[in-house]
């Protein structure tokens, strides 16, 4: 399975048509490389806030309310592109109103046969909590995408091992991580989380990122990181666990994933954290004793 993860330079589209044209352009690039699945970053849809007046785009509450008027067009755009390009698309996230003035950070995926689904972000960052508008999700899911069972962990969620472990135990062998971080420390935290989830679950992890600046947005103001596809650090895979990563102005990191190799190499694994996982649940390990 050939996949691509985006390093998406945040722009300032004049209207929805300009936004849609850019999505079509970059996804056609991925499709031209023979990709079956493309992953876009968290908060990408907030780029659309620039289409509103400055007093709206600079105010998170106002911009989220205004964006709801574009949600149906946004959903239709990626559904159409998925069918047109015969490409599975994980379209980053759209902050979706679920109650008056309350939003969930929702990561949608679209398949060429018309199927679609989403995973809500579970854990909130300090920025999201402090905004007072966003709430965490209450359901954990896995999906079958292009013949591979996958889960989604939105940015901060990739730093929490237990929900991802539950996705792995539900059959996921690929974790999609749409992310958005404003500082190098944040980018490092998500990168380390992705690497840890790949190691402990013997799975592939595909992280998309935003990059650049958007001083008109309180959420997309500064962005950093590299889009990367990770594998377990073991026989048959790179020693550093990195299958592909963006450099400089690259938009896409692309890699072929050999899902069968995850199982084939298990018997010869140097370490088997996935198989030894339950060892840490021994009663004697549940509480540390001071000695």
Steps between C-alpha positions, in 0.01 A plus 500: 500500500648832392416795722587871521501743792491875445718781627239763428604864480210698642366747249254787486235406241273777378194276478387138513574452131863596552524262794343220294736563208802457722365179654442363151851598392690342788289185508549455126875516567467217751279303263755545222758330722282188517378562852194314634458696824580866571504658847451874556568685828292603797329842483553529123133599459562806721680646199149574374454754780713736291208526257304695762546858619800562732279551805379142448823327395691647796239384751492123562138493617376703205711310247380159619138612481553639151678187379191290567337665197772341282499153649270341242713640216817382677364147539384493138839623377698212650235242418511612136882504492514152649269364229665699221856403592419149625684600816425446869530841666539577867413868475653629821239634744192719497385655829137392492222652709333227707297729729449876502845653532667160561734337248686175448825475309382243244735308269313386189601235248354443153517191277453480121191280539322779685555376853606752758554513873675692774687482827463783750806621688484352850751697706503878497813712504531795735412736215183303421392481865567868560295598196191376684336398172643157423420166662664160467346206320334208675551213254804315368481351150689302239435501126575285197683722253616360166508150648693601813349545843597839640440729793534876538669679790467876457825672597508497884317163501813341356675565832260270692578127470182331625242619243742422217560158655123443495496589130785257441314224684199576279717415200662830407843468340515861381455813712425832331611809693381833359692756708557871551769632736621854547837442667792266444444343842143414401616355169752287690235376743273382219793346312611306808140393563470371145826308527394346832163391364674337200741318730263371764222397261704375203308729268561769240433861603435775244529859626397807301595852614430866439783744434546876460324792663149642495495813715132548421402183692514438878531125435725486191732782599829306494563146371798268502599137440571248227250256353628150569408134455625274782554126534607277790876519563571135432602240240378588153449870577729804534706510817372847582139402425463763227372378163464847350507862614469840337793735457494871436216598270378148423123458525482121520690220671416176321567136588387150409365314803541124515227406745577129466859564610375612840387143563775323306777663701337448837662160552847649439438822693778638716235619743131420513336775705169425333513137609644579844251778569302311764815437704478854636154425639629260767344580842846561647560780247183696568647690790860589575636424848744737662796308634 
